[in-house]
Tab-separated table of C-alpha atoms in Angstrom:
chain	number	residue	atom	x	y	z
S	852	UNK	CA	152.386	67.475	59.928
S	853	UNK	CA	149.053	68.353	58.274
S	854	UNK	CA	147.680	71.863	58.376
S	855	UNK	CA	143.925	72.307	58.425
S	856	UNK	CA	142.469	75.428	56.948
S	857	UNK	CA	139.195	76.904	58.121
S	858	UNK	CA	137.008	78.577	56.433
S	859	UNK	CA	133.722	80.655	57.026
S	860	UNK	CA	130.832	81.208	55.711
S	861	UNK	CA	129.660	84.553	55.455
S	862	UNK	CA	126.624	84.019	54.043
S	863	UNK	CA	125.609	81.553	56.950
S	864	UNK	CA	127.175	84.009	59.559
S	865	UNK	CA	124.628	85.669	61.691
S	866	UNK	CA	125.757	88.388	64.038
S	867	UNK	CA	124.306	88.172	67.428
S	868	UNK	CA	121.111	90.490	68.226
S	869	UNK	CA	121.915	93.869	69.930
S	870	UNK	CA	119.433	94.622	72.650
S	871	UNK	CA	118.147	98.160	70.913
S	872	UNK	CA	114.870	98.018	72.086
S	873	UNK	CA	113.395	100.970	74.293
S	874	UNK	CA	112.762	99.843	77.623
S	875	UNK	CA	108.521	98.870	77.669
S	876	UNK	CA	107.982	99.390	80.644
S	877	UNK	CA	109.864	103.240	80.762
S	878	UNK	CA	107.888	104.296	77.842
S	879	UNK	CA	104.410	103.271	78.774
S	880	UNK	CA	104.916	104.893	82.769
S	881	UNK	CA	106.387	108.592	80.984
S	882	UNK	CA	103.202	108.158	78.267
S	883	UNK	CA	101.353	107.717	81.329
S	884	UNK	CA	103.000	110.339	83.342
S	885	UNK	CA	102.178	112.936	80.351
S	886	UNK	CA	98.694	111.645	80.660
S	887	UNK	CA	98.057	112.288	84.449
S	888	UNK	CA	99.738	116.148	84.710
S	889	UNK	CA	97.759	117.286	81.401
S	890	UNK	CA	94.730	116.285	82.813
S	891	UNK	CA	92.735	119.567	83.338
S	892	UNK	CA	91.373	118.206	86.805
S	893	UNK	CA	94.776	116.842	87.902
S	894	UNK	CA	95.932	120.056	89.809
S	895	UNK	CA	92.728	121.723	90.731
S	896	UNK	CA	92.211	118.222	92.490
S	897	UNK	CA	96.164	118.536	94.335
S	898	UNK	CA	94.953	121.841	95.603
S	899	UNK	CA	91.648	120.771	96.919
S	900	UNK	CA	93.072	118.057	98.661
S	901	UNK	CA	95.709	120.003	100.129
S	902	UNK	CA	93.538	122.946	100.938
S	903	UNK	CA	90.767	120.886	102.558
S	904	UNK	CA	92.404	118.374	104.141
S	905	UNK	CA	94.130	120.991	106.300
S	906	UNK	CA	91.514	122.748	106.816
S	907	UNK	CA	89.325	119.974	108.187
S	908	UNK	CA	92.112	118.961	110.509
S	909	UNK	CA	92.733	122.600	111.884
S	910	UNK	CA	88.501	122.731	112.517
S	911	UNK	CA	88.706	119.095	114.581
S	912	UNK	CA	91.990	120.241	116.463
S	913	UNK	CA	90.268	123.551	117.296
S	914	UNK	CA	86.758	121.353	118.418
S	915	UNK	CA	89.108	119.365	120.848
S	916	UNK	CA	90.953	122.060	121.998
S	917	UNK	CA	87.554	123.572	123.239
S	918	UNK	CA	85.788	120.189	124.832
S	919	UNK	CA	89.196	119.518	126.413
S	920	UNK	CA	88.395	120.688	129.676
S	921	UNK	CA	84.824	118.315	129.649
S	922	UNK	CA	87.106	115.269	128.590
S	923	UNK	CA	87.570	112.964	131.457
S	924	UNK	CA	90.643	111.394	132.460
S	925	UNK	CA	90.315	108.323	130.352
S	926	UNK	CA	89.467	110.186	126.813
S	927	UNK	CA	92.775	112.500	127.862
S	928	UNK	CA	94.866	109.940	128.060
S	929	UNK	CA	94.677	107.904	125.018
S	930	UNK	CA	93.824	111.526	122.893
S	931	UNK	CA	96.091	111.147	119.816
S	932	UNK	CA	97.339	115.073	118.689
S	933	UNK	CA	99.252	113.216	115.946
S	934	UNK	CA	96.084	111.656	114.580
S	935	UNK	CA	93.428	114.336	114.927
S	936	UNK	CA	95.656	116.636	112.902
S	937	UNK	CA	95.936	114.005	110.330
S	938	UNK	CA	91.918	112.994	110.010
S	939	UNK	CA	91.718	115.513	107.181
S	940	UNK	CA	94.217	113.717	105.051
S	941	UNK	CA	92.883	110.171	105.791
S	942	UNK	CA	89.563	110.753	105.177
S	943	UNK	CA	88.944	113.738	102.807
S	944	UNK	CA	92.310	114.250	101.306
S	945	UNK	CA	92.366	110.760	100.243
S	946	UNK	CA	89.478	110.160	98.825
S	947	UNK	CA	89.959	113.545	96.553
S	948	UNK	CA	93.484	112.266	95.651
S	949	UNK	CA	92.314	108.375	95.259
S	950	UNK	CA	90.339	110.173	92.371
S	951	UNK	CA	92.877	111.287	90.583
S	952	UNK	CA	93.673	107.307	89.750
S	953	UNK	CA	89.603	106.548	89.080
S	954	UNK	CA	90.057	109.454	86.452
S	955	UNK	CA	93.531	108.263	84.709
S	956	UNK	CA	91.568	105.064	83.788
S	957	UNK	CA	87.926	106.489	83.478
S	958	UNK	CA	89.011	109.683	81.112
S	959	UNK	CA	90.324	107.420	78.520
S	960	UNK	CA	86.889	105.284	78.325
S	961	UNK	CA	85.552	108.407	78.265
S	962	UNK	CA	87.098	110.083	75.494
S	963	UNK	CA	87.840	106.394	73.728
S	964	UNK	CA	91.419	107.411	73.749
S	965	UNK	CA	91.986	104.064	75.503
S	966	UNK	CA	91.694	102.329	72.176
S	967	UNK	CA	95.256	104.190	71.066
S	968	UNK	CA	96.434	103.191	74.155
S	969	UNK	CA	95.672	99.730	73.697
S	970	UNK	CA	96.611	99.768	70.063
S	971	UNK	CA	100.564	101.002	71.231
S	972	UNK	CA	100.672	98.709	74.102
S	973	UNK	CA	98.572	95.539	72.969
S	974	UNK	CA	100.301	94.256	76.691
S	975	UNK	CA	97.117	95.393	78.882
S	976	UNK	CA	98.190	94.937	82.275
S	977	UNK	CA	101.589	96.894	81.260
S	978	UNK	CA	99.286	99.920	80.544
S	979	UNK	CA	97.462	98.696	84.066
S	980	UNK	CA	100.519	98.433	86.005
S	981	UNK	CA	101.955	101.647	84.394
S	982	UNK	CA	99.088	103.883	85.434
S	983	UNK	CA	98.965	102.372	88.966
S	984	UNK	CA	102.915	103.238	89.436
S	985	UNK	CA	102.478	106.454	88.054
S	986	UNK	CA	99.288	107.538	89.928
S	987	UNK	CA	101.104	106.473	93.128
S	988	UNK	CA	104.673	107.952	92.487
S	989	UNK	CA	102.569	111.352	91.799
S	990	UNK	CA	100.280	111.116	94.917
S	991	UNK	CA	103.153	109.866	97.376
S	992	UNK	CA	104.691	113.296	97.784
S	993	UNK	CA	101.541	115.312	97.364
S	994	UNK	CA	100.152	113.497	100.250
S	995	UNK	CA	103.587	113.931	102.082
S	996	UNK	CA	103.318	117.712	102.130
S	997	UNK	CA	99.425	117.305	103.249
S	998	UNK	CA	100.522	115.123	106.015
S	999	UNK	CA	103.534	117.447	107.342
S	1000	UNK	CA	101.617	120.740	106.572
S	1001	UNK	CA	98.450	119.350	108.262
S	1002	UNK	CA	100.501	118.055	111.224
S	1003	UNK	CA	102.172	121.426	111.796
S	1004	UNK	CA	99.069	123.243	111.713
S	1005	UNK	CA	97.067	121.153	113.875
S	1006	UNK	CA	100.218	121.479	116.537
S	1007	UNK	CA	100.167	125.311	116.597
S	1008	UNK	CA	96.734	125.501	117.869
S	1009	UNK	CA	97.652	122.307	120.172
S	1010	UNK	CA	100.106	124.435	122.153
S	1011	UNK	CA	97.851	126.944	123.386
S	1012	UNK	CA	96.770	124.016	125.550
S	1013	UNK	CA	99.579	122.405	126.027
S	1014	UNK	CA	99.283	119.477	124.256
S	1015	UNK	CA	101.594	119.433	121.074
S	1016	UNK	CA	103.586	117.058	120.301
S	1017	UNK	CA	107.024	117.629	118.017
S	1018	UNK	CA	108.739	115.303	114.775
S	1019	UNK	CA	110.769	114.172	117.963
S	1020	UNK	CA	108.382	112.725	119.550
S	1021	UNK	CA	108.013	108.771	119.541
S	1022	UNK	CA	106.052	107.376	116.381
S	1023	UNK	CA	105.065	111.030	115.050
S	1024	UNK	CA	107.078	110.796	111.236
S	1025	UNK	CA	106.466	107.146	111.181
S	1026	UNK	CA	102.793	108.288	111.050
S	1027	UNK	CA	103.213	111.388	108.872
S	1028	UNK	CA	105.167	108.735	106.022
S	1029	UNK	CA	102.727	106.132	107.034
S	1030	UNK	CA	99.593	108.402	106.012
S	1031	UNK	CA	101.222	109.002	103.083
S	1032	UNK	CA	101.669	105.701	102.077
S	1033	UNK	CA	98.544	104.582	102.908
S	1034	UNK	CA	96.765	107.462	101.033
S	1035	UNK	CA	99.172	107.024	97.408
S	1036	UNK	CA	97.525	102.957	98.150
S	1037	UNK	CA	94.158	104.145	98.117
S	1038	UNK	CA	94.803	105.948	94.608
S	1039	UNK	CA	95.771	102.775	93.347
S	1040	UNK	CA	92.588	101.371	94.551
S	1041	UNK	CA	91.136	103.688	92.898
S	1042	UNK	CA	92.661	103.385	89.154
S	1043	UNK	CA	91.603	99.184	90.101
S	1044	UNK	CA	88.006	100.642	90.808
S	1045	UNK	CA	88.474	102.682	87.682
S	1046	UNK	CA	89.551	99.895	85.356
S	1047	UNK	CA	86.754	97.851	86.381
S	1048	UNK	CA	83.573	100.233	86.417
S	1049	UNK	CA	85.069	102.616	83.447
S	1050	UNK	CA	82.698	105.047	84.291
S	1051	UNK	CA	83.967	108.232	86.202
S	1052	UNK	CA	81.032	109.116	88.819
S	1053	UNK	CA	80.176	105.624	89.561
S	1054	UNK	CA	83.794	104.540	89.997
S	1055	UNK	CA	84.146	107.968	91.964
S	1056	UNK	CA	80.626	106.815	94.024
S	1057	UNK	CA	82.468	103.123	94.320
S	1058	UNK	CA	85.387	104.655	96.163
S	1059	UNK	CA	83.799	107.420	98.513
S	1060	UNK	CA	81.698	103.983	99.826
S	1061	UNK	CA	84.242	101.870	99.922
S	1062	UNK	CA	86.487	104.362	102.058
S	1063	UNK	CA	83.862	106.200	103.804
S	1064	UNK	CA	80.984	104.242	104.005
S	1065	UNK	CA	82.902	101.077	104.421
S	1066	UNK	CA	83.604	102.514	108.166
S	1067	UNK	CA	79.789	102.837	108.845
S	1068	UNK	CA	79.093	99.494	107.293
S	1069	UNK	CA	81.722	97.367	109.387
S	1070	UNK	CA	80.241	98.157	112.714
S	1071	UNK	CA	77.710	95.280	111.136
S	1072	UNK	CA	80.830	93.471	110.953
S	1073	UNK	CA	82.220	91.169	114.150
S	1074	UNK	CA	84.544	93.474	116.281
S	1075	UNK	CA	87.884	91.129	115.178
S	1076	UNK	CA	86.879	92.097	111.310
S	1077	UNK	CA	85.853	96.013	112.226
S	1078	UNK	CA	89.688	96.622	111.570
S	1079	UNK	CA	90.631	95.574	108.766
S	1080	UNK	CA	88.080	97.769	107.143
S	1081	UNK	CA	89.875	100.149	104.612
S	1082	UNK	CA	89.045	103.215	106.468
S	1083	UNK	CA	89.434	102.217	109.558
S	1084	UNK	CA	92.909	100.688	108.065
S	1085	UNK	CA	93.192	104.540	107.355
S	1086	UNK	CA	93.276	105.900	110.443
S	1087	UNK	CA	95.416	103.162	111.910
S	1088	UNK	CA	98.276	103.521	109.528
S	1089	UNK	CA	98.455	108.284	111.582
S	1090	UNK	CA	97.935	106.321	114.908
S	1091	UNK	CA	99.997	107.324	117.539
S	1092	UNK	CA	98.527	105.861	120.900
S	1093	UNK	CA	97.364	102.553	119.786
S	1094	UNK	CA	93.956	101.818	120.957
S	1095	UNK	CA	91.840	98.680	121.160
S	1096	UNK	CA	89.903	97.897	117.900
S	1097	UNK	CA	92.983	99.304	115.203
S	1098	UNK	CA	95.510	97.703	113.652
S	1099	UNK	CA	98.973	98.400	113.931
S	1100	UNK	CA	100.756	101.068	111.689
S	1101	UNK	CA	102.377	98.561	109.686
S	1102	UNK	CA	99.724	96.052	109.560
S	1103	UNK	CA	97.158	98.651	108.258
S	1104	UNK	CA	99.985	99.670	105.288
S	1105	UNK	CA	100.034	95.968	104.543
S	1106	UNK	CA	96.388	95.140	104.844
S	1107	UNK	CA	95.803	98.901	102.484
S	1108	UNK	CA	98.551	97.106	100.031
S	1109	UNK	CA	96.250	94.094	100.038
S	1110	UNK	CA	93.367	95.703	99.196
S	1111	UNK	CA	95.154	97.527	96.095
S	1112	UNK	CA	96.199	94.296	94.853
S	1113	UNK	CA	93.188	92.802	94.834
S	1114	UNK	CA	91.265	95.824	92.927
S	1115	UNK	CA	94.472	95.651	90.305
S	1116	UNK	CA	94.272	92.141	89.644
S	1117	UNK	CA	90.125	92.253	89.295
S	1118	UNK	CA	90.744	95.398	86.689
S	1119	UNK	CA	93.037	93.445	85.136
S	1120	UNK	CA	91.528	90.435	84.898
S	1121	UNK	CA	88.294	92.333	83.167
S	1122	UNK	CA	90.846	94.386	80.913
S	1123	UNK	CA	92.071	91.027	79.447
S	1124	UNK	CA	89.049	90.070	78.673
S	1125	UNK	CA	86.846	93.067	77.503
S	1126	UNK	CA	87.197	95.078	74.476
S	1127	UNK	CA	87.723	98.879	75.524
């Protein structure tokens, strides 16, 4: 019987790779993250929004409060309390907070600091996809405490006629989470309409027409298309008491997450192939 002896080769031996590298993606979203709360407009902008689109809500719940008694039976019926304390947040507060994601792509243009950016994360549509996450994970709760804060106001003035309506109530927190969704997808429409105009008040201008103007331009639209406008997808996603001519809750979410996709891929699409 034979014995074979092996041998090896340690200068052919190769041990096999450790995975030591820092997540990518985790690095780029907290550089991001740093960028977005030292922003001097960041906050002033959260307390705006907050401030104003409360406000605005209170004033149209007080206005219907007083023209109740001239409503007729119809416009009682299908009147939405859940909704009308919500139009400040859909409207106004989103806008001011959808800025917040034109400005975490415009400032860098501005300042040229993108070209760092670029320079650390040659991957462009990491940086891309890293400032949409961020600029939504930020504006998600912010737009939360609008919704619930807004809600609760508009309520209080509500019962002196009667008319509140309570969390309990059928469909109310799937609209209060619903308008918060659909206003953190409008930021990231507007870091899309960022990366592709670079250019803070004209990306800003971009994004008050496509949200607010876009609702005055679709009544030139067929009445099948009016809905699928993105403001009018707006107030869908706080709509309690559906009425003809607006999507479903979930269909306006979906058709808002559409519309963000879209503006990402275009921004990234230029971002690939432009020079900063």
């Amino acid at each position: 019987m034979s014995t074979t002896n092996y041998t090896i080769d340690a200068t052919h031996f190769t041990p096999a790779a450790s995975p030591v590298r820092t997540p990518m993606i985790r690095r780029i979203a907290k550089a991001e993250w740093t960028k977005l709360r030292t922003l001097p407009s960041t906050w002033r902008t959260v307390v705006m929004a907050i401030v104003v689109s409360v406000a605005l809500g209170a004033i149209l719940c007080v206005s219907q409060v007083q023209q109740w008694s001239k409503m007729t039976a119809g416009q009682r019926q299908s009147f939405d309390p859940t909704a009308c304390s919500l139009f400040g947040v859909v409207f106004v507060g989103a806008v001011l907070l959808a800025a917040l994601g034109v400005r975490a792509m415009t400032s860098e243009y501005a300042t040229g600091m993108i070209r760092s950016t670029f320079a650390a994360t040659p991957t462009r549509r990491r940086v891309l996809a890293a400032k949409a996450w961020v600029t939504a994970a930020f504006v998600f709760p912010v737009a939360l405490l609008t919704t619930v804060v807004s809600f609760e106001v508009g309520q209080r003035i509500f019962a002196g006629k009667h008319l509140e309506v309570s969390f309990a109530h059928p469909g109310v927190i799937q609209a209060v989470v619903f308008g918060a969704l659909a206003v953190s997808l409008i930021a990231v429409i507007g870091v899309g309409i960022g990366g592709l105009i670079r250019h803070t008040a004209a990306a800003t201008t971009t994004l008050v027409l496509v949200i607010v103007g876009g609702v005055t331009i679709g009544q030139l639209l067929p009445a099948s298309l009016q809905q699928y406008v993105p403001g009018t997808a707006l107030e869908a996603a706080v709509t309690v008491n559906h009425s003809a001519g607006l999507l479903r809750p979930g269909t306006a979410v979906v058709v808002l997450g559409i519309y963000a996709a879209v503006a990402l891929a275009a921004a990234s699409i230029r971002m690939s192939h432009r020079d900063a």
